[in-house]
Structure formats: structure tokens, C-alpha cells
XYZ file of C-alpha atoms in Angstrom:
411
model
C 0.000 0.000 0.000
C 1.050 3.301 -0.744
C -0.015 6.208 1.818
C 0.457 9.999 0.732
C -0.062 12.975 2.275
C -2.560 15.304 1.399
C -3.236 15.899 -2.616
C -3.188 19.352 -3.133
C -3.509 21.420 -6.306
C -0.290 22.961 -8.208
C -0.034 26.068 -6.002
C -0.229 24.371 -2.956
C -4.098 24.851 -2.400
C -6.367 21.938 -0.717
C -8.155 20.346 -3.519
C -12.342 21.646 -2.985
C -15.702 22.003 -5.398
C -15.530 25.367 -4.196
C -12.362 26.596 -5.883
C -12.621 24.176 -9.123
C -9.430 22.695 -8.592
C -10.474 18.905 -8.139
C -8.775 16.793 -10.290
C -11.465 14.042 -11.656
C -9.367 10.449 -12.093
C -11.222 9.028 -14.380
C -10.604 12.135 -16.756
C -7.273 12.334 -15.796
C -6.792 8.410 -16.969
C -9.051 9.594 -20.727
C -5.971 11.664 -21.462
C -2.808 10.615 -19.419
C -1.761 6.971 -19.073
C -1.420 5.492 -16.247
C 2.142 5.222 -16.208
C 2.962 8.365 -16.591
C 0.580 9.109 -13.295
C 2.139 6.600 -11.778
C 5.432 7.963 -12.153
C 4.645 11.382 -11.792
C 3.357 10.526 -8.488
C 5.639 8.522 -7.008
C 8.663 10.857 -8.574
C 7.081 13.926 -7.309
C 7.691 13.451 -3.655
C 8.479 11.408 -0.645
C 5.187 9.183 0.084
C 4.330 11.012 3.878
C 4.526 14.362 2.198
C 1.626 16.509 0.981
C 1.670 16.459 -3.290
C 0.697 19.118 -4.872
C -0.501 18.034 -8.009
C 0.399 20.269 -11.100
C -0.700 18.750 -14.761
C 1.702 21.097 -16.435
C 4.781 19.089 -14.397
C 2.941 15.548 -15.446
C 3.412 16.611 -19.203
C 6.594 17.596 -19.100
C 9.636 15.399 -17.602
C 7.686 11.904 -16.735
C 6.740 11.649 -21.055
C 10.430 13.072 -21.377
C 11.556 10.066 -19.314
C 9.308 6.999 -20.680
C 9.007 8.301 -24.231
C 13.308 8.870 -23.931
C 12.823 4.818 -22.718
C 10.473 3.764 -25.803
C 12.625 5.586 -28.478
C 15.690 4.015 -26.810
C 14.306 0.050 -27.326
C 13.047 1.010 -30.629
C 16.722 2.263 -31.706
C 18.026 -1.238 -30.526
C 15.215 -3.164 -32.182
C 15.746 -1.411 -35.722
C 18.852 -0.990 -35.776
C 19.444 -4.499 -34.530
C 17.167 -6.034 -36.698
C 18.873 -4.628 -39.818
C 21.960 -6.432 -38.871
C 20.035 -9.463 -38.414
C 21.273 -9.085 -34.525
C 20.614 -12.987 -32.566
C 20.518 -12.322 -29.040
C 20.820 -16.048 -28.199
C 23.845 -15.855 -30.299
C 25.174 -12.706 -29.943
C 25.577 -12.147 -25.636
C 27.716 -10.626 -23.594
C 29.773 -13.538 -22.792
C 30.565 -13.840 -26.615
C 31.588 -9.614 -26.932
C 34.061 -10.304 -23.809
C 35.419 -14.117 -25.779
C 35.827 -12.047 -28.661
C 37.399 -9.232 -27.131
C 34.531 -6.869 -29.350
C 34.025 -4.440 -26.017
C 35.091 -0.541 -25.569
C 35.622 1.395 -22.623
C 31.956 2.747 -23.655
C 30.435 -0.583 -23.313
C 32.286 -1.584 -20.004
C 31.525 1.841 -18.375
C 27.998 1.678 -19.542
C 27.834 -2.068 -18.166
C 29.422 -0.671 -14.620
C 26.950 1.811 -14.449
C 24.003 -0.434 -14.447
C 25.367 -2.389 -11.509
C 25.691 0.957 -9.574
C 21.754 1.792 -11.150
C 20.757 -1.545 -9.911
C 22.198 -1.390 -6.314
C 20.752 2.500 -5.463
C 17.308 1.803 -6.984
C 16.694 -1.570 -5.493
C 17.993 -0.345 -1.717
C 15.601 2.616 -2.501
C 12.494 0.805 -3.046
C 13.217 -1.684 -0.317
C 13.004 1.483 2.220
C 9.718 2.926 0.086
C 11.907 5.866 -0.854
C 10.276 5.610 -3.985
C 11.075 9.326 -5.493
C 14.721 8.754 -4.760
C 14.273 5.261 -6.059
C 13.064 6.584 -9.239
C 15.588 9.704 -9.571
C 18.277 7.128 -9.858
C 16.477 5.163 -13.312
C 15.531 8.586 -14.474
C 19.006 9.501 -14.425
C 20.290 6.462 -15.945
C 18.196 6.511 -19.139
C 18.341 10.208 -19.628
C 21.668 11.130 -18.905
C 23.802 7.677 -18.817
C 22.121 6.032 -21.591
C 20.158 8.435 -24.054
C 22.645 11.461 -23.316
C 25.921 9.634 -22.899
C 26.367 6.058 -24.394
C 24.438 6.392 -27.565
C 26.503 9.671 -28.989
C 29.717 7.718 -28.066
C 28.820 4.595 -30.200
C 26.308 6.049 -33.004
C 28.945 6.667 -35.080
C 29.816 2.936 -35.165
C 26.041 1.857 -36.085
C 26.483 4.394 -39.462
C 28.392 1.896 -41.114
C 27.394 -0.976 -43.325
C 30.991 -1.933 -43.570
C 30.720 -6.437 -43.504
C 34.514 -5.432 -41.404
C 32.502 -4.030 -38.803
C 29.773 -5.677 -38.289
C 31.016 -7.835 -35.189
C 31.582 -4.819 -33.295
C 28.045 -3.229 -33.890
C 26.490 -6.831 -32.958
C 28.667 -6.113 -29.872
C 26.745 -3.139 -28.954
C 23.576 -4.778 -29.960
C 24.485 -6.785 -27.055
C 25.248 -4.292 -24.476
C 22.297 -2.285 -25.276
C 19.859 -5.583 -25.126
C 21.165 -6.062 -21.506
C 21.201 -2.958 -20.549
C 18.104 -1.732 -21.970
C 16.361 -5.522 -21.097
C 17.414 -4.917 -17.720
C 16.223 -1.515 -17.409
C 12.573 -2.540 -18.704
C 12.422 -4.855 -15.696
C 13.194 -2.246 -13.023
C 10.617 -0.108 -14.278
C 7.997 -2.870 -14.431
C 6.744 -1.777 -10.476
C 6.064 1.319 -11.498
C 5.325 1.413 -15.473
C 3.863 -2.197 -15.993
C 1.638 -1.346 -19.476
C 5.045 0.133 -20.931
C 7.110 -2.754 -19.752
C 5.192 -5.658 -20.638
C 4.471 -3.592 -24.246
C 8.329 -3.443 -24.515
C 9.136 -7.054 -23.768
C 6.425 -8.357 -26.140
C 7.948 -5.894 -29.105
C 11.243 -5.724 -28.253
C 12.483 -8.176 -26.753
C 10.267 -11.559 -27.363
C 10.161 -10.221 -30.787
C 13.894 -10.618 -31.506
C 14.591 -13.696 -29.040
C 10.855 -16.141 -28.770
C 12.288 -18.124 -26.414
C 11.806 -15.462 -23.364
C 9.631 -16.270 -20.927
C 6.124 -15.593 -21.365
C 5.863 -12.085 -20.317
C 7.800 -9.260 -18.100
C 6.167 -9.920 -14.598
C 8.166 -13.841 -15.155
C 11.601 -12.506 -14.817
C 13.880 -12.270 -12.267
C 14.582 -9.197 -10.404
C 18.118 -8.091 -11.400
C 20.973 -8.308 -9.080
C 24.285 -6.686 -9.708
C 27.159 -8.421 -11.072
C 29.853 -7.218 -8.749
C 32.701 -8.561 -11.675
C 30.976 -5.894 -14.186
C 31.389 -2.805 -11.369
C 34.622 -0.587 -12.365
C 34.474 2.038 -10.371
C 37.711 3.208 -11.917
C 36.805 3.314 -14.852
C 33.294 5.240 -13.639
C 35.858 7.661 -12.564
C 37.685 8.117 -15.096
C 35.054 8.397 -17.552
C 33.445 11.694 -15.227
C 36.951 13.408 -15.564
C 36.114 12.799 -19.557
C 32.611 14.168 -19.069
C 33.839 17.109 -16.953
C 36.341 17.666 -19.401
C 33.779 17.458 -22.263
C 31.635 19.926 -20.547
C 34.301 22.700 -20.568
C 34.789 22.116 -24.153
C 30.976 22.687 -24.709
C 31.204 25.589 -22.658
C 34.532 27.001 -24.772
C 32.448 26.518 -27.593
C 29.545 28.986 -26.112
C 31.634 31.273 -25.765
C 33.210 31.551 -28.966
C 29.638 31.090 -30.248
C 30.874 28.130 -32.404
C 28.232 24.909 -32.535
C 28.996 21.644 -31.340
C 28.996 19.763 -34.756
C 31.554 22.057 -36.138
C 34.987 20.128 -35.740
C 37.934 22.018 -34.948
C 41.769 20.952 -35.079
C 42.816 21.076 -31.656
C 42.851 21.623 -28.038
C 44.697 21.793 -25.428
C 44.179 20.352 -21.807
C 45.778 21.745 -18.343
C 45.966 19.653 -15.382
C 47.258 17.051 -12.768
C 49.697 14.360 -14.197
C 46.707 11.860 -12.643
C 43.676 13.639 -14.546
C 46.076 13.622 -17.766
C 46.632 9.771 -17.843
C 43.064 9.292 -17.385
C 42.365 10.944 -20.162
C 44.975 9.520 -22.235
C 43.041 6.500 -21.290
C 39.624 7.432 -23.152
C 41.013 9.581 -25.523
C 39.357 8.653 -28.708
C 35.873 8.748 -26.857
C 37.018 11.915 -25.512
C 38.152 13.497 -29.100
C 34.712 12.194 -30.395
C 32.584 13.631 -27.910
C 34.204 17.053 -28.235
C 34.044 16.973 -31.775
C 38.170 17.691 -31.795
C 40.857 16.557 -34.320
C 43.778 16.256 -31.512
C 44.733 17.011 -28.069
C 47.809 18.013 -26.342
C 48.167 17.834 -22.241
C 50.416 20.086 -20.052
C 50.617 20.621 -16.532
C 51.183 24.507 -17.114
C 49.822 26.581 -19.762
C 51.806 26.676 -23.005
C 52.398 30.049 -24.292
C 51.167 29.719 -27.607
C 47.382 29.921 -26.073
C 47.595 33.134 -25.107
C 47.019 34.383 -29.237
C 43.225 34.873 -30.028
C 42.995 31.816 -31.865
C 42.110 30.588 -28.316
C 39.272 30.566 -26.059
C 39.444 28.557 -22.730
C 37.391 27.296 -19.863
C 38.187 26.147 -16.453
C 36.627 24.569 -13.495
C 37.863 22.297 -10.440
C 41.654 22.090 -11.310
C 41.030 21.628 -15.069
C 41.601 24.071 -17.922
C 40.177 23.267 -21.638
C 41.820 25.480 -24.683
C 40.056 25.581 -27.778
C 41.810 26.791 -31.466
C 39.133 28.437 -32.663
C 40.677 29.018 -36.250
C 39.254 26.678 -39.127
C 40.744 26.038 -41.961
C 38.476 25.480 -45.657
C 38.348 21.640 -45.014
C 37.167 22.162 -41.450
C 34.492 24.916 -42.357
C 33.874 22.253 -45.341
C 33.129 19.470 -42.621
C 30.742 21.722 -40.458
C 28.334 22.897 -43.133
C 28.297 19.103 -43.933
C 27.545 18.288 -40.666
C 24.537 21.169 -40.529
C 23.257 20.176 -43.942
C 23.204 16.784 -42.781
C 20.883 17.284 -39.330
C 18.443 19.046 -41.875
C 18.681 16.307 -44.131
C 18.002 14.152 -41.233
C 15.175 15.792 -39.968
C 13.310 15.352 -43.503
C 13.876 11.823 -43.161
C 12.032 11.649 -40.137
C 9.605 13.979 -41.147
C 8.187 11.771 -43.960
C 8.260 8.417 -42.015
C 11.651 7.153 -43.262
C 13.186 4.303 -41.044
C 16.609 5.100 -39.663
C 17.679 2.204 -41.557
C 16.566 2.644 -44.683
C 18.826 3.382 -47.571
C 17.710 6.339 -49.720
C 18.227 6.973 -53.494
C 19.131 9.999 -53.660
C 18.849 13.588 -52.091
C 19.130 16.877 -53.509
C 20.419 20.214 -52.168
C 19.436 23.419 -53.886
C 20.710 27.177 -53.392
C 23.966 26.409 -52.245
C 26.378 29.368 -52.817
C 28.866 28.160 -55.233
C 31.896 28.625 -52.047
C 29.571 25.825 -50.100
C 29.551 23.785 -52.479
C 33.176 23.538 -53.135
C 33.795 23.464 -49.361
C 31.309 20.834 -49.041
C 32.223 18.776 -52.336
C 35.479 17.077 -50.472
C 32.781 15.713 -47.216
C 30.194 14.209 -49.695
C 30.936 10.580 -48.863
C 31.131 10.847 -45.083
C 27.771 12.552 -45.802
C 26.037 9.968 -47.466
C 27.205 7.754 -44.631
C 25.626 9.794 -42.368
C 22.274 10.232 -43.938
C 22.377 6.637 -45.446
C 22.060 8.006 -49.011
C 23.529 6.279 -52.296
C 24.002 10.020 -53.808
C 23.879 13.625 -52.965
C 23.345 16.538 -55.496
C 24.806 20.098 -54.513
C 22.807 22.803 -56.724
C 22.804 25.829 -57.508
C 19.072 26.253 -58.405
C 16.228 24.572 -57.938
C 15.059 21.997 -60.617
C 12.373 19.821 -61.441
C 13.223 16.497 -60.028
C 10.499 14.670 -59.256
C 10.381 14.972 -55.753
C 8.764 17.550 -53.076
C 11.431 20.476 -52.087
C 11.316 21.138 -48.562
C 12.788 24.733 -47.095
C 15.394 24.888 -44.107
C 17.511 27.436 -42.783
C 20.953 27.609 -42.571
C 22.845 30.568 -41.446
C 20.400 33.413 -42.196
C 20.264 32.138 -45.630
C 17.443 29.563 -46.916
C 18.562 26.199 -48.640
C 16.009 23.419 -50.049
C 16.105 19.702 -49.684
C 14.838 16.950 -51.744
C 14.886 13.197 -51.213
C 14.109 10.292 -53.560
């Protein structure tokens, strides 16, 4: 049983015919799901405590939280089932035989251990908001915000060379996201059990019969690096003042740029060192240098720089034609992306051909050399650059791109 304090309304008011603030549940239920009440209400506060009850809140982070969860098992399931992904084949114990793991995957891996110890002591004391802080945390931040960005960029590629590896984290994201489906079963069991049947039964039959079968998860003290958990929040930290150099020099995250340079202990510097090609891929940097003093050279205004905590980031701001090249591709290609979306294309699906019209003649040439990685990253056999508009035989769709309008075409 669950016992709450007093339900009041979202300013704090006692719920009364009187003031028209009573919240009916049976229209509450017409347009919310019950999981997302659920959630809401055991997120919003400690159980003894009075709730005040806001319907603006419930639309906002609990949807952001289970949708974040649905979208998340539906990137594994198309993604894996394009690759013809076997997860009674392809498990963890055969990634770690044939040594097909990251640093990603094993701090991803030690993270759930941690998520599974803090939520399960949480629930056992009825702490249920801080029970459900800790998965809300782990799919947002760990898993959505973290893990994904640092192995997308493997799932672009078709390449038969590379396929073991993306099977590989096919497997750490069936565990992990598997795993995570279970814990929220107490509290989201139409989602969960909607999940398994899709998801999970759907690419392995054999699973039990349905969600409420399995086993509660323990964790598996051998995948716990706490290390390596460390190490990877110096990298985070790290990437964070890079983001923030970036702000400041007003210059966009996708934009690459050639180098930076990295002030600190001899101990923060070696951990680095250690997840330096996650950390160069995150910060969207060609190379990196580390000192233990500043260098001189980063005192010219080709540098911007941000510090916190015993850690300073420099940034060369300057970009050459092939970098400038690279970022329009980059911003070309999120527009080309979102077109995809927008008219129901699968994330796997292979496209003919797309066209770009209105280029400036410069663009073009700076984006001519980036054309392949492009393709790659919009899974397109060929892109046109134009000039002009032409008839093509497909719908032109208008973006913006830096003050200037460009249209985009796909066939």
C-alpha cells in the first residue's frame, strides 16, 4: 500500500468544489496513461509528504523520461534487426570471448550495476522518489545522453569489417536496456510488458512468457569498475568545458575544430589519455595536447578557454576550408536528417538519392570534399549540390541555414 499525504492542487491549495481545482481520475486516466501518473506521483515526492498536483509538471519530464525509454528500445530493435542481430547468439559472454568491447560498453555495463544497487535499496526502504531519480538519471543522462553519442557513429556503417563490433553493442544495449525494462515494471507495468512483447520476445521467442516472469536483477559485482566510472566523469567534466569554450566563442557543437589543449594534474592527464578517442569524439576535436602549465602559444586569439575544479580546456578556434567544409556538412546533414524523419523514413533505410538546392557556389566547393562521409551519415547512395532549384520529381522542402534559406529533396 502506498499512503500519501494530502493531494493538493499545483499552487499548494487543498483540492475543494468550491475553488474548481479537483482533479477528476477518471478524466485524468481519458488523457494521461497510467504510467505516466504513476510515475509522476511517485517521482514527485516522498510518500508522507503533501503532493501538490500540477498537470503542467505531469506533461513535461515523466513523457520526457518513458518516451526517452520507448525511443531508446526502438533504436536497438531497428537498428538491430537490420543487422540481423541474434541475441541467443550474440551475448555478452561472446563480446568479452571475442574481445569486441570498448571502454563505452564496459563503463555503460558498470553503471548499471551501480543503477541496480541504489534503486533496489531505494524501493526496499519505500523511498520511492529517490528510487526513481536514480532510473531517471540512468536513461536520460547515462544512456540516451551519454552512451548512444559515443557509439552512433559505429552503427552508421554498413561496412561487412565491422559488423562484429556493432552486434557487440547490440548486445550491451539488449542487456542494458532488457534490464532496465524490468526495473521499471513496479512502477510502469503497461510500458514494460508492451516493450518485452515488441522488443524483446520479438527478436529472441524463447523469453519467458511475459515481463512480470523474470527475475529481479541483481548486480554483477565482476561488471562494477568504479575506476573506470571515474575516469570516464573526468572525460565528461572535461567534455563539458569544451561545450562551454564553444559557447563562448559562439561556435556549434557539430563544427569540428583541429585542436585543443588540456591543463591539469599528471593523474587527470593519464586518465584521459586513457579514453582519448571517446574523448576526441565527444568534443568533436581533431587532436589534443596535455600540459601541466599553460603553453604560451594559447595566449594568441585563436584561443578561447574554460576552467573549473583544477582543469583548464583550450580551444583553437581558427578553421581552416576543409574544417568549415566538414561543419556545413555536418549542418546540412541534421536538416537532411530531420526530412527523413519527417516523412516516415526508417533510420535504416537506404535512400536513393537527395538533392540540395541554393547552395552558394563557395559551399559547395567546401562541401564537395565531405560528400561521402555525408552519405554515410544520412544513409544516401548520392547527394546533389545545386545551384538552383530543378524539377526532379520529388517535393522540395525549405530549411535554414545561417540566415540564408537552402532546399532539400529526397528520392
Amino acid at each position: 500500500f502506498l499512503f500519501q499525504g494530502l493531494t493538493q492542487d499545483a499552487k499548494g491549495r487543498k483540492m475543494s468544489k468550491s475553488l474548481g481545482n479537483i482533479i477528476e481520475v477518471n478524466r485524468l486516466l481519458e488523457k494521461h496513461s497510467a504510467d505516466i501518473c504513476r510515475f509522476y506521483m511517485l517521482r514527485k515526492c516522498s510518500p508522507i509528504d503533501f503532493m501538490n498536483f500540477d498537470l503542467q509538471e505531469l506533461n513535461r519530464r515523466p513523457y520526457q523520461v518513458l518516451s526517452t525509454l520507448y525511443h531508446l528500445n526502438r533504436f536497438l530493435l531497428e537498428n538491430a534487426e537490420y543487422d540481423n542481430f541474434n541475441p541467443q547468439k550474440h551475448t555478452l559472454e561472446w563480446t568479452e570471448k571475442e574481445k569486441l568491447l570498448k571502454n563505452p560498453d564496459f563503463w555503460l555495463l558498470s553503471e548499471l550495476q551501480k543503477a541496480i544497487k541504489e534503486y533496489t535499496e531505494k524501493l526496499e526502504t519505500c523511498e520511492f522518489n529517490f528510487a526513481l531519480a536514480v532510473l531517471e538519471d540512468f536513461v536520460i543522462e547515462t544512456i540516451s545522453r551519454l552512451y548512444v553519442p559515443m557509439v552512433r557513429k559505429e552503427l552508421w556503417s554498413d561496412s561487412p569489417e565491422t559488423l562484429n563490433r556493432r552486434l557487440a553493442i547490440y548486445a550491451v544495449l539488449w542487456h542494458v536496456l532488457k534490464t532496465t525494462t524490468i526495473l521499471f515494471n513496479p512502477v510502469t507495468p503497461y510500458l514494460s510488458e508492451a516493450l518485452y512483447q515488441k522488443v524483446y520476445k520479438k527478436l529472441d521467442p524463447t523469453l519467458l512468457e511475459s515481463v512480470n516472469f523474470e527475475s529481479w536483477p541483481k548486480p554483477e559485482e565482476k561488471r562494477r569498475n568504479e575506476k573506470l566510472e571515474e575516469e570516464f566523469q573526468n572525460l565528461f567534466n572535461c567534455v563539458s568545458l569544451v561545450y562551454s569554450a564553444r559557447q563562448s566563442a559562439k561556435l556549434k557543437r557539430r563544427w569540428p575544430l583541429n585542436k585543443m589543449v588540456i591543463v591539469s594534474s599528471e593523474e587527470v592527464c593519464k586518465a584521459l589519455q586513457k579514453v582519448e578517442d571517446v574523448l576526441l569524439e565527444l568534443a568533436n576535436v581533431k587532436t589534443v595536447e596535455y600540459a601541466e602549465k599553460e603553453p604560451d602559444y594559447v595566449s594568441s586569439e585563436e584561443w578561447v578557454s574554460a576552467a573549473e575544479e583544477g582543469v583548464k580546456v583550450f580551444l583553437n578556434v581558427h578553421r581552416d576550408e576543409s574544417l568549415l567544409g566538414e561543419g556545413l556538412m555536418r549542418d546540412l546533414a541534421r536538416r537532411v536528417q530531420s526530412l527523413r524523419k519527417e516523412l516516415g523514413y526508417m533510420p535504416t533505410d537506404i535512400l536513393e538519392a537527395v538533392y540540395i538546392a541554393e547552395l552558394e557556389e563557395r559551399n559547395i566547393g567546401l562541401v564537395q570534399p565531405h560528400l561521402k562521409e555525408m552519405e554515410e551519415l544520412v544513409r544516401a547512395k548520392k547527394i546533389h549540390l545545386l545551384v538552383e532549384r530543378k524539377e526532379i520529381g520529388a517535393k522540395w522542402h525549405e530549411y535554414k541555414l545561417n540566415d540564408k534559406k537552402v532546399y532539400i529533396a529526397i528520392s
